[in-house]
Coordinates of C-alpha atoms in Angstrom, one line a residue:
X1 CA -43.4 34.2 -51.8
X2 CA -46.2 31.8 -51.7
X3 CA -48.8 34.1 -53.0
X4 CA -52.1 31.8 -51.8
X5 CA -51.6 32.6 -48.2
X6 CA -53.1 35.6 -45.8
X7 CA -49.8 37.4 -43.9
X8 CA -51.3 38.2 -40.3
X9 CA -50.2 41.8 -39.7
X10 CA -49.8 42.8 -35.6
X11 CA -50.6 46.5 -36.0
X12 CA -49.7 46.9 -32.2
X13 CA -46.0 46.2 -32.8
X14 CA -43.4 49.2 -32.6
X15 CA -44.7 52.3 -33.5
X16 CA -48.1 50.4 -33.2
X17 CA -50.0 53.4 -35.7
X18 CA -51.6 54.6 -38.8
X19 CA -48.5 54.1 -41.1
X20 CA -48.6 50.6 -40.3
X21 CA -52.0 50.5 -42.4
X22 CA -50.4 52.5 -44.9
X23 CA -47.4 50.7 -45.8
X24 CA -48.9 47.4 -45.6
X25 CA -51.9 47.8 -47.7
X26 CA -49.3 49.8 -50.5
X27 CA -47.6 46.3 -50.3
X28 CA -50.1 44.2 -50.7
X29 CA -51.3 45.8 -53.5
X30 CA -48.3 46.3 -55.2
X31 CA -46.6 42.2 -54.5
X32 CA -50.8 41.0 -54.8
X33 CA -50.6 39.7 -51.1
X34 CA -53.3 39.2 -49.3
X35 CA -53.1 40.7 -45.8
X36 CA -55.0 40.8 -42.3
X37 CA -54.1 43.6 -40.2
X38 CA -54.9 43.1 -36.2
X39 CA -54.9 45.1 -33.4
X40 CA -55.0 48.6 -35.1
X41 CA -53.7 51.3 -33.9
X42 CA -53.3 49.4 -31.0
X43 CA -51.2 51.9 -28.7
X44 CA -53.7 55.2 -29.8
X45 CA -55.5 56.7 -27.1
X46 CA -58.1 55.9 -29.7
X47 CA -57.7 52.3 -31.4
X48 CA -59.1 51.8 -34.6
X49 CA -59.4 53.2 -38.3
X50 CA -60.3 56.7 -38.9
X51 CA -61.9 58.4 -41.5
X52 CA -57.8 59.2 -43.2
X53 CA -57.3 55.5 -42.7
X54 CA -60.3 53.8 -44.0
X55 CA -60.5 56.0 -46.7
X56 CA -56.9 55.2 -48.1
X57 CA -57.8 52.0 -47.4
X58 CA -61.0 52.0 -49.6
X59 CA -58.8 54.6 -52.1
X60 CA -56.1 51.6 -53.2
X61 CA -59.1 49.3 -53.2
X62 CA -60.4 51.0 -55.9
X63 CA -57.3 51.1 -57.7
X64 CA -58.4 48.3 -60.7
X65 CA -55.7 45.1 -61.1
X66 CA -55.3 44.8 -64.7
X67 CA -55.2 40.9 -66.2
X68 CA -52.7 42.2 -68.7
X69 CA -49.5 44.3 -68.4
X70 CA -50.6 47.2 -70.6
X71 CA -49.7 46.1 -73.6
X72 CA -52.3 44.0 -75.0
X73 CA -54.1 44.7 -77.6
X74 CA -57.1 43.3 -76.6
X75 CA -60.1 44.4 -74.2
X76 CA -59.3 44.8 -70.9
X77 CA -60.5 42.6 -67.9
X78 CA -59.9 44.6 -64.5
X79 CA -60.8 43.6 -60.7
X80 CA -61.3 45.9 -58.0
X81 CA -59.9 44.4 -54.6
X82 CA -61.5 43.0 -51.9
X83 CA -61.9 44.1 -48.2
X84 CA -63.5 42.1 -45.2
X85 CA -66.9 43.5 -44.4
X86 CA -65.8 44.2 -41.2
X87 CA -63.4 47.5 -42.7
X88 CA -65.2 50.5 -41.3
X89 CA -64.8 53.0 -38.9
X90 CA -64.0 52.1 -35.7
X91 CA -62.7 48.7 -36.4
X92 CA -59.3 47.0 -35.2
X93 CA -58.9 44.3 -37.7
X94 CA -59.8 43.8 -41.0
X95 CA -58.3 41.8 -44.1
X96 CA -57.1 43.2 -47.2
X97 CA -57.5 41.0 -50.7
X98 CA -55.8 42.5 -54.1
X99 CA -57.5 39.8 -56.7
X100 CA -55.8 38.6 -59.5
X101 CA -55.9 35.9 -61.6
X102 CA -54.4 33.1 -59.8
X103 CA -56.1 33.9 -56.7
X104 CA -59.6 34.0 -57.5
X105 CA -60.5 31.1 -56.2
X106 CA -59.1 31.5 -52.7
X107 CA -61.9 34.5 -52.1
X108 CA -64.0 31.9 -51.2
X109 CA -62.3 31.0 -48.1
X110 CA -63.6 35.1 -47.0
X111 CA -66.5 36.9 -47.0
X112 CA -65.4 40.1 -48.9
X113 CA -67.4 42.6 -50.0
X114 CA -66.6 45.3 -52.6
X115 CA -65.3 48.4 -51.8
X116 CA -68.0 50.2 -53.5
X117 CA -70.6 47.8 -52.0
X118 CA -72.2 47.6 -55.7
X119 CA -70.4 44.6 -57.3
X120 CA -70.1 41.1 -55.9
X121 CA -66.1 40.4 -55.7
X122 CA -66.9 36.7 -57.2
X123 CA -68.2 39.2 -60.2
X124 CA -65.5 40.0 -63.0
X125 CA -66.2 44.0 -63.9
X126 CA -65.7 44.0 -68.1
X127 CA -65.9 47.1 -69.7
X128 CA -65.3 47.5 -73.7
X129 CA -63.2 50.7 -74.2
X130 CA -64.8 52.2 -77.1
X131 CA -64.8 56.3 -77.6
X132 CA -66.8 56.9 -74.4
X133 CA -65.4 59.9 -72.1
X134 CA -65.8 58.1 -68.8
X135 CA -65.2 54.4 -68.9
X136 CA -66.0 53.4 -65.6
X137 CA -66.9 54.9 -62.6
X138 CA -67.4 53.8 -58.9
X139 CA -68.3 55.3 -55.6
X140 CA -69.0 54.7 -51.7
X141 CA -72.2 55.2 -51.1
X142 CA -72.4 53.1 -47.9
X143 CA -70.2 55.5 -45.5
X144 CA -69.6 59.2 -45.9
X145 CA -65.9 58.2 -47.0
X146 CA -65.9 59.1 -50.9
X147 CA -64.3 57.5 -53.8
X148 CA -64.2 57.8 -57.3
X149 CA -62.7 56.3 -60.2
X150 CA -62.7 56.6 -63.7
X151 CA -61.0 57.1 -67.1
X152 CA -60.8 59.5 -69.8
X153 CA -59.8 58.6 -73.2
X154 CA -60.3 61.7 -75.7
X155 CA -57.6 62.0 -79.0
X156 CA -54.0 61.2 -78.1
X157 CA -54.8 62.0 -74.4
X158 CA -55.5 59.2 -71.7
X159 CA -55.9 60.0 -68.5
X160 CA -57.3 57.9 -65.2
X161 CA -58.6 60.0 -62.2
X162 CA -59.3 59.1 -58.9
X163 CA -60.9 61.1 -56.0
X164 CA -60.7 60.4 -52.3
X165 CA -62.2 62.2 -49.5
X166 CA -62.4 61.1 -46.2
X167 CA -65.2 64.9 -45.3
X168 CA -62.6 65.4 -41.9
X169 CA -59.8 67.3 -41.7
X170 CA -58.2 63.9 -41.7
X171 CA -54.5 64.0 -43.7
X172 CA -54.7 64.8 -47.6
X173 CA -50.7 63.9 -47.1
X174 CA -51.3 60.3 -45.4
X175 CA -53.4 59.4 -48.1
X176 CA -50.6 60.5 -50.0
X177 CA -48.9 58.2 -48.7
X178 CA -51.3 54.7 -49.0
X179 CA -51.9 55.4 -52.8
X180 CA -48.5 57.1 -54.5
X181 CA -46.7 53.8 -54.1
X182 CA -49.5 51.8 -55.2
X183 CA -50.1 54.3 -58.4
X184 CA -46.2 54.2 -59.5
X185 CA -47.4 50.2 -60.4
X186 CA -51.0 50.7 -61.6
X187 CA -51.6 49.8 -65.3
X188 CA -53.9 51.5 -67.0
X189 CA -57.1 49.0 -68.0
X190 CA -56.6 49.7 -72.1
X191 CA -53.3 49.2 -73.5
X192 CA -51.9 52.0 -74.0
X193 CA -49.9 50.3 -77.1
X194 CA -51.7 50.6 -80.3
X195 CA -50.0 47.3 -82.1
X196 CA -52.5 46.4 -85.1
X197 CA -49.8 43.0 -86.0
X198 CA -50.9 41.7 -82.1
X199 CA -46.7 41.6 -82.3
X200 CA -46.6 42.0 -78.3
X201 CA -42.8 42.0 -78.6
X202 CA -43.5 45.8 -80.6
X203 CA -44.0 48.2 -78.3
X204 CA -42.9 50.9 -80.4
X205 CA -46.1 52.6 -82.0
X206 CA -48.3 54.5 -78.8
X207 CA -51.6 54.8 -78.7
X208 CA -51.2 57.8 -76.8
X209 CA -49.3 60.8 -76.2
X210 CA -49.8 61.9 -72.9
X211 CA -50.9 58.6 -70.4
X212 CA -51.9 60.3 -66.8
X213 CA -52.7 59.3 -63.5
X214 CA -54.2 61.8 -61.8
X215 CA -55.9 61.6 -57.9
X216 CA -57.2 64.7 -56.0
X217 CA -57.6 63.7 -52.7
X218 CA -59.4 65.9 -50.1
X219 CA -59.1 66.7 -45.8
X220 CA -56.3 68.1 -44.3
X221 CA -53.1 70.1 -46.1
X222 CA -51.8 71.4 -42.7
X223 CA -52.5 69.5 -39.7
X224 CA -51.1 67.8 -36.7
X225 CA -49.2 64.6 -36.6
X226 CA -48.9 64.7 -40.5
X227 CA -46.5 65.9 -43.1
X228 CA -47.7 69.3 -44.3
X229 CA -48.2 69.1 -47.9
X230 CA -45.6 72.4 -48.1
X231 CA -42.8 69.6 -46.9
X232 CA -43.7 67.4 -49.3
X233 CA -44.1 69.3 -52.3
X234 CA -40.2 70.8 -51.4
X235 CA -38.8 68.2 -50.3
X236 CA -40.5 64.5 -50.7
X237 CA -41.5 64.7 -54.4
X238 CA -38.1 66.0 -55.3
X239 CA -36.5 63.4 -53.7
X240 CA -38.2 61.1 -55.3
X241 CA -38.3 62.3 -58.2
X242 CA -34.7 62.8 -58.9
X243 CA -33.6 59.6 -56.6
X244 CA -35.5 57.0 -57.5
X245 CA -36.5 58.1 -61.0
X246 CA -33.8 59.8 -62.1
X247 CA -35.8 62.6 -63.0
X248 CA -33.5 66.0 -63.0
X249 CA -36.4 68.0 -64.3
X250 CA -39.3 66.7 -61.5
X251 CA -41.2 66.0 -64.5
X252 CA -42.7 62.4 -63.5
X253 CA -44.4 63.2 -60.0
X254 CA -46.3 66.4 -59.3
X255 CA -48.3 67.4 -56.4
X256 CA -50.2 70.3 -56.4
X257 CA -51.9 72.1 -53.3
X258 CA -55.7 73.6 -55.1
X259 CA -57.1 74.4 -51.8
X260 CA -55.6 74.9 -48.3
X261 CA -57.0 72.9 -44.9
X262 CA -57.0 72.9 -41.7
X263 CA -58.4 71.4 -38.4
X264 CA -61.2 70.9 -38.0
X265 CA -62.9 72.3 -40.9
X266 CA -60.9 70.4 -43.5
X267 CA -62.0 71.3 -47.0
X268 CA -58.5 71.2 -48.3
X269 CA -57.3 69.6 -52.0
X270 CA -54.1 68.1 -53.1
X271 CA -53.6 66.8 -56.6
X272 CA -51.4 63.9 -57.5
X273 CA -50.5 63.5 -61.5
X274 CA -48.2 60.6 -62.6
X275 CA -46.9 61.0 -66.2
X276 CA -47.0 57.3 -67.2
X277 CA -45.4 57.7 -70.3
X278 CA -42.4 59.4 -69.1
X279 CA -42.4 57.2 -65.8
X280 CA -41.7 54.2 -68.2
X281 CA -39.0 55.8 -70.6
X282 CA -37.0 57.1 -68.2
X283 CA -36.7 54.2 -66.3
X284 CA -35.6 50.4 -66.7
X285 CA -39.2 49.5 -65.9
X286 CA -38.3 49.8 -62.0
X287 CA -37.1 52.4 -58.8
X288 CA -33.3 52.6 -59.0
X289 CA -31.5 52.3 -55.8
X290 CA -30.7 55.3 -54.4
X291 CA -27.5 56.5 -52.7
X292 CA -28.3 59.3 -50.0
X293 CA -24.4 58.6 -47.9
X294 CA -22.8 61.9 -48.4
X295 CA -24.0 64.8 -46.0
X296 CA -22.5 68.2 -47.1
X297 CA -20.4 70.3 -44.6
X298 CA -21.6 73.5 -45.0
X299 CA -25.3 75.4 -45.7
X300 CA -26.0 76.5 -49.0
X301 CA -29.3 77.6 -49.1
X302 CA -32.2 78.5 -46.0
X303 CA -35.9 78.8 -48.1
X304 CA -38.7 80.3 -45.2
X305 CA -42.3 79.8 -46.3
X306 CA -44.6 81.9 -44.6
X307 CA -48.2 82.0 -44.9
X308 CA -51.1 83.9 -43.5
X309 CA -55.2 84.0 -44.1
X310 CA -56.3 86.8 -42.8
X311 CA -55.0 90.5 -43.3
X312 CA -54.2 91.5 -40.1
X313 CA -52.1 88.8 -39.7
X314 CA -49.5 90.3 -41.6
X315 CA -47.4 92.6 -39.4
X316 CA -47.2 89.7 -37.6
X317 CA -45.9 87.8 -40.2
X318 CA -43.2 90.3 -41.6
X319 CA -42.3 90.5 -37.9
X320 CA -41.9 86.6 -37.8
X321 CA -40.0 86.9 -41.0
X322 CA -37.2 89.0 -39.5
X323 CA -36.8 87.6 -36.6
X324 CA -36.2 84.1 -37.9
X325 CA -33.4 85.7 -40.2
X326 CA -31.9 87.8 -37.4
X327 CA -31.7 84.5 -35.1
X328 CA -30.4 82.2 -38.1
X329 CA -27.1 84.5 -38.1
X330 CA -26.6 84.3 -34.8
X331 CA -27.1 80.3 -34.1
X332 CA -24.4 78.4 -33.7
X333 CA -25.2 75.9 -36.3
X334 CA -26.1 78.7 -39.3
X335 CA -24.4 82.0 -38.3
X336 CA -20.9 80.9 -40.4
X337 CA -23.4 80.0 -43.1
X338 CA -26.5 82.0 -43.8
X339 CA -26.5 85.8 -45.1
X340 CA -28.9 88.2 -47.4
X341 CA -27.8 86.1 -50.7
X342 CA -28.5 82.4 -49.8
X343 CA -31.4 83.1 -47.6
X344 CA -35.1 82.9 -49.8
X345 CA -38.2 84.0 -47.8
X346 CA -41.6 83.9 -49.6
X347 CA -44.8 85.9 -47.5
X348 CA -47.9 84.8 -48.9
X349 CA -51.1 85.2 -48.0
X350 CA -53.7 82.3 -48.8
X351 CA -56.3 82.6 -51.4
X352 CA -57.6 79.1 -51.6
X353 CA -58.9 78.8 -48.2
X354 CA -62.4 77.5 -48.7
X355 CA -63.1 77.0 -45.0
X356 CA -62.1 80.7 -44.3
X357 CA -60.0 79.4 -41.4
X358 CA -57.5 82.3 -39.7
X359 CA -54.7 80.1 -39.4
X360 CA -50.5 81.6 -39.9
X361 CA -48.6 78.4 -41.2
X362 CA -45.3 78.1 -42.7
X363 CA -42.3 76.0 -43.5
X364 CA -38.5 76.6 -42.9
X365 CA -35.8 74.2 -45.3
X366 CA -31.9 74.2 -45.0
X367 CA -29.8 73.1 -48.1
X368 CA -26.5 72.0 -47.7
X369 CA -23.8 71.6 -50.3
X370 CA -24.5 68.2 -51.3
X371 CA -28.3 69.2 -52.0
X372 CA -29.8 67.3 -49.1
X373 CA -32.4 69.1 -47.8
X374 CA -34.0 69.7 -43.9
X375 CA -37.4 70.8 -43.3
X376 CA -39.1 72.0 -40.3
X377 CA -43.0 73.7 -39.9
X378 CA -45.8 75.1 -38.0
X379 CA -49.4 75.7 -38.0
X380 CA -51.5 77.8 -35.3
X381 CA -55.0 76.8 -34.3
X382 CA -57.5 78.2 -36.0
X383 CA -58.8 81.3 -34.5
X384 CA -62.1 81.5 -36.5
X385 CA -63.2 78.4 -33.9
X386 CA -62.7 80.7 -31.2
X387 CA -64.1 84.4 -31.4
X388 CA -62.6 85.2 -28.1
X389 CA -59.0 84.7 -29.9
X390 CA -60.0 85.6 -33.3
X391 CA -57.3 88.0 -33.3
X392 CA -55.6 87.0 -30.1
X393 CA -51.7 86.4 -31.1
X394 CA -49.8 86.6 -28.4
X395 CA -47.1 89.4 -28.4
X396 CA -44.3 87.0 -28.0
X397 CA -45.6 84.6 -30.7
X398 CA -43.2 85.3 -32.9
X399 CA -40.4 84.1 -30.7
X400 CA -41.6 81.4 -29.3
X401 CA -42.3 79.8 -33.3
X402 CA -38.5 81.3 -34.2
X403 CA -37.5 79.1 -31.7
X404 CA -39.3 76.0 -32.0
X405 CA -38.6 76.4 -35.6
X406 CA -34.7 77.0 -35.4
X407 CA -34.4 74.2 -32.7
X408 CA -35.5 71.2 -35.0
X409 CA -33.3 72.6 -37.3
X410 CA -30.5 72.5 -35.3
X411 CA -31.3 69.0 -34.6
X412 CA -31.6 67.7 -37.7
X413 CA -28.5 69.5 -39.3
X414 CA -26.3 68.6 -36.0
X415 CA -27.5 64.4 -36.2
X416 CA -25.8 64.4 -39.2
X417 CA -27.7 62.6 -41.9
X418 CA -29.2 63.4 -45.0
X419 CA -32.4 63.4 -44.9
X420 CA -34.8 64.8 -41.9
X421 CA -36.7 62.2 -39.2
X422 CA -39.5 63.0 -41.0
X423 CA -38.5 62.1 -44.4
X424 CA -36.4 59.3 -43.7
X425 CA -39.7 56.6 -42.5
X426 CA -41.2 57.6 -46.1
X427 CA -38.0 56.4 -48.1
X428 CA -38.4 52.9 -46.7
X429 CA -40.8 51.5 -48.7
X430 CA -39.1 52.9 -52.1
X431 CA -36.2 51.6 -50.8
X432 CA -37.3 47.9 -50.5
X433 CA -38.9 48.1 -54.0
X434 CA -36.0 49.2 -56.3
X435 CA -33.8 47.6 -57.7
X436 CA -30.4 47.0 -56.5
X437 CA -28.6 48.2 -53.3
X438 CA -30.2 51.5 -51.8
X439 CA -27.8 53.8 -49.3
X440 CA -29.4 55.8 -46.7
X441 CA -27.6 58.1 -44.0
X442 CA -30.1 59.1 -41.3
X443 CA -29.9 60.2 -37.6
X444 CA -31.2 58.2 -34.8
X445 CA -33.8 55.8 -36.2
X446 CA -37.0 57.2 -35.5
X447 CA -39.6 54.2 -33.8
X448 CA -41.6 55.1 -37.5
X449 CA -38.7 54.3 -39.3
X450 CA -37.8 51.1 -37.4
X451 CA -41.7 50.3 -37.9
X452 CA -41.3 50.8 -41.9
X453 CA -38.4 48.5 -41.9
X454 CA -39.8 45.7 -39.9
X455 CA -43.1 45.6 -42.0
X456 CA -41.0 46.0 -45.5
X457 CA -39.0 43.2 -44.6
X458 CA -41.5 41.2 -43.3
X459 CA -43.7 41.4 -46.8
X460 CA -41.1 41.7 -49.4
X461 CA -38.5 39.5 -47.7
X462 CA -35.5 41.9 -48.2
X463 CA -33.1 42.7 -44.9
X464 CA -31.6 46.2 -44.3
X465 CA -28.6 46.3 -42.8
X466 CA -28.3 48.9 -39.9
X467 CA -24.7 50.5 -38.4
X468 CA -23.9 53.4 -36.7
X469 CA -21.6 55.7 -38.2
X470 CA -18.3 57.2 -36.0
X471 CA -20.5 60.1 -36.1
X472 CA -23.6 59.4 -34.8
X473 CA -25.3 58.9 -38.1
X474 CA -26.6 55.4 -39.2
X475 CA -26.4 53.9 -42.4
X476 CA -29.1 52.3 -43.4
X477 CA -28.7 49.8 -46.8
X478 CA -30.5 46.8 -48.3
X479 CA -30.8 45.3 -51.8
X480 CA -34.0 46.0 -52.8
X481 CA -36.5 43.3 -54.8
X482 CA -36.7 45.6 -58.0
X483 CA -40.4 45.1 -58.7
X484 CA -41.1 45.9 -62.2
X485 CA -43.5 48.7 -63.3
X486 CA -44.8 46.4 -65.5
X487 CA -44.3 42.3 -65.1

């Protein structure tokens, strides 16, 4: 790759959206490529960057690109990354700069500005890391958009936080998205290697016991056009978890839901918390290629998530609850499959609902014998916006969500791959980073996934191979670059 050019980005091709921004920018940061992104969100009724995408945007430009690998002993020298002053709301282009050393001199080609519109990107930021709590700190003052980073260093604990929150009800999950990739490769800027011979080859004697990355990130946890953060935390982190890091035990990545929200109040939290430590042990300082080919031939396992604000929602709930279950034994995809002892149902009603929105929400998963897993969900409105239907659920409610719910699953189980259309777009860019030859069966290519391919191939110069099963499947497989945690 010839790192001292700009790759133009045409962000009206294919699926011509937001995850175009997303896995771009996650690439750019992660191979220090410099990118400019036309045309955004080109084919939107809306074109442009919203407050979800410009504040991922300004979220992985506040991630710090450390000068050394993590393991020097000396004091740290950290950029933050540079974005075109034209980045804001509203705008349709805009050019993304990840600095590092051997490209310092080529921001003088751009006027860039500073995320946190505080520090002059010519400007190294130097901070020594004595015994002080919060090391450095930055915000962004100039929009309503909100960032934060900083570091903690206290005994054998060292943890860096960031916050993001883009005040809308704008997609805690898409943010997700732009900044979990980008985190997996962030080094911390203080070793976290505590070598008094300067032996860099000795990597032995830690600094630390517990190294965190941890980022709360604030909008949306269950909104439209969006994974819902219940999807994720079943389905997505495990995945990745055990797939690409070969963690049994889900140890590595967590995601937490602290607070629950909805459009178009917002107000929800998600926390992300990388263990860094164990990240780096239990891996051979990259993703492995995964192997997702097999698809089981029978249901295991049917988990139904269903979740309610407001007490008088729940007789409709428990009503919702049995339907579904009466309907799964008598669909011809789950009726040879599901009975009372693989079938898990969890009514909950929602505590940490800052907004006090009256929303019923919930989450329906199939398991099949080879453990791949098919989710499918649903959110009301919110009632509270509208006092006329503050308690206005329609008396067929229930079976009109049963069979929304129990159609998508049908779909997904009956196009035979192993993941869901919604999951399989998100594997893409893990894919294209590990190392060696990732397998993926899906169902008809989704336009986001043929979006995430053309984009990852285009920045990281790998090629998936693409062919259609006997079954209607495809099999998706590419050798990926295996981009090291640490270089």
């Amino acid at each position: 790759m010839n790192s001292k050019t700009v790759t133009v980005i045409d962000g009206s091709l294919l699926e011509g959206g937001g995850q175009i921004i997303r896995n771009c920018c996650s690439l750019s940061y992660i191979l220090n490529k410099p990118i400019q992104i036309l045309n955004i969100r080109a084919k939107r009724n809306s074109p442009g960057l919203k407050s979800q995408h410009l504040t991922g945007i300004k979220l992985i430009a506040t991630i710090p690109k450390n000068l050394n690998d993590g393991s020097s002993t000396t004091t740290s020298t950290f950029h933050t990354s540079g974005l075109s002053n034209n980045c804001s709301l509203g705008s349709t282009s805009f050019t993304y700069f990840p600095i590092f050393p051997d490209q310092l001199h080529l921001q003088k080609q751009y006027q860039l500005v500073n995320n946190n519109n505080q520090l002059n990107n010519n400007q190294l930021l130097k901070k020594e890391y004595g015994n002080k709590k919060n090391v450095s700190s930055s915000s962004s003052s100039s929009t309503k958009e909100r960032i934060i980073f900083k570091e903690e260093k206290e005994l054998e604990s060292f943890t860096t936080l960031f916050e993001a929150d883009c005040t809308t009800a704008g997609a805690t999950t898409l943010l997700l998205q732009i900044s979990l990739p980008c985190l997996l490769f962030y080094h911390p800027t203080t070793s976290i290697y505590n070598n008094n011979n300067n032996n860099n080859n000795n990597k032995e004697k830690l600094q630390f016991n517990n190294v965190l990355i941890k980022t709360i990130l604030q909008g949306g946890t269950n909104v439209d056009f969006s994974p819902p953060i219940d999807e994720v935390t079943e389905i997505l982190i495990p995945l990745l978890n055990k797939k690409f890091l070969l963690d049994d035990k889900c140890e590595i990545i967590k995601v937490n839901c602290l607070e629950r929200g909805f459009y178009p109040k917002g107000n929800g939290k998600i926390e992300l918390i990388i263990d860094q430590l164990k990240l780096l042990k239990n891996n051979n300082n990259s993703l492995n290629a995964i192997d997702l080919s097999e698809r089981g031939n029978s249901i295991v396992m049917f988990k139904l998530f269903l979740n309610y604000t407001d007490d008088y929602q729940k007789s409709f709930i428990e009503k919702l609850s049995g339907t579904i279950v009466n309907e799964l034994k008598k669909r011809e995809f789950s009726k040879n499959y599901c009975n009372n002892n693989n079938i898990q149902i969890s009514l909950q009603k929602v505590e940490n609902n800052p907004s006090h929105s009256k929303i019923i929400f919930g989450t329906a998963i199939i398991v099949d014998n080879k453990e791949n897993q098919f989710g499918a969900s649903f959110h009301t409105k919110d009632f509270s916006t509208n006092k006329k239907h503050q308690k206005d659920i329609r008396v067929d409610e229930h079976v009109r969500i049963t069979n929304d719910l129990l159609m998508r699953l049908e779909k997904q189980w009956n196009e035979k791959g192993c993941v869901d259309e919604h999951v399989q777009d998100q594997l893409i860019i893990f894919m294209a980073l590990a190392k060696g030859k990732s397998k993926l069966r899906t169902g008809p290519l989704t336009l986001h996934t043929q979006t995430a391919i053309h984009f990852c191939e285009e920045l990281t110069g790998v090629k998936f191979d693409i062919n259609e099963q006997d079954d209607g499947s495809f099999l998706l497989e590419v050798d990926g670059i295996g981009q090291p945690f640490l270089q």
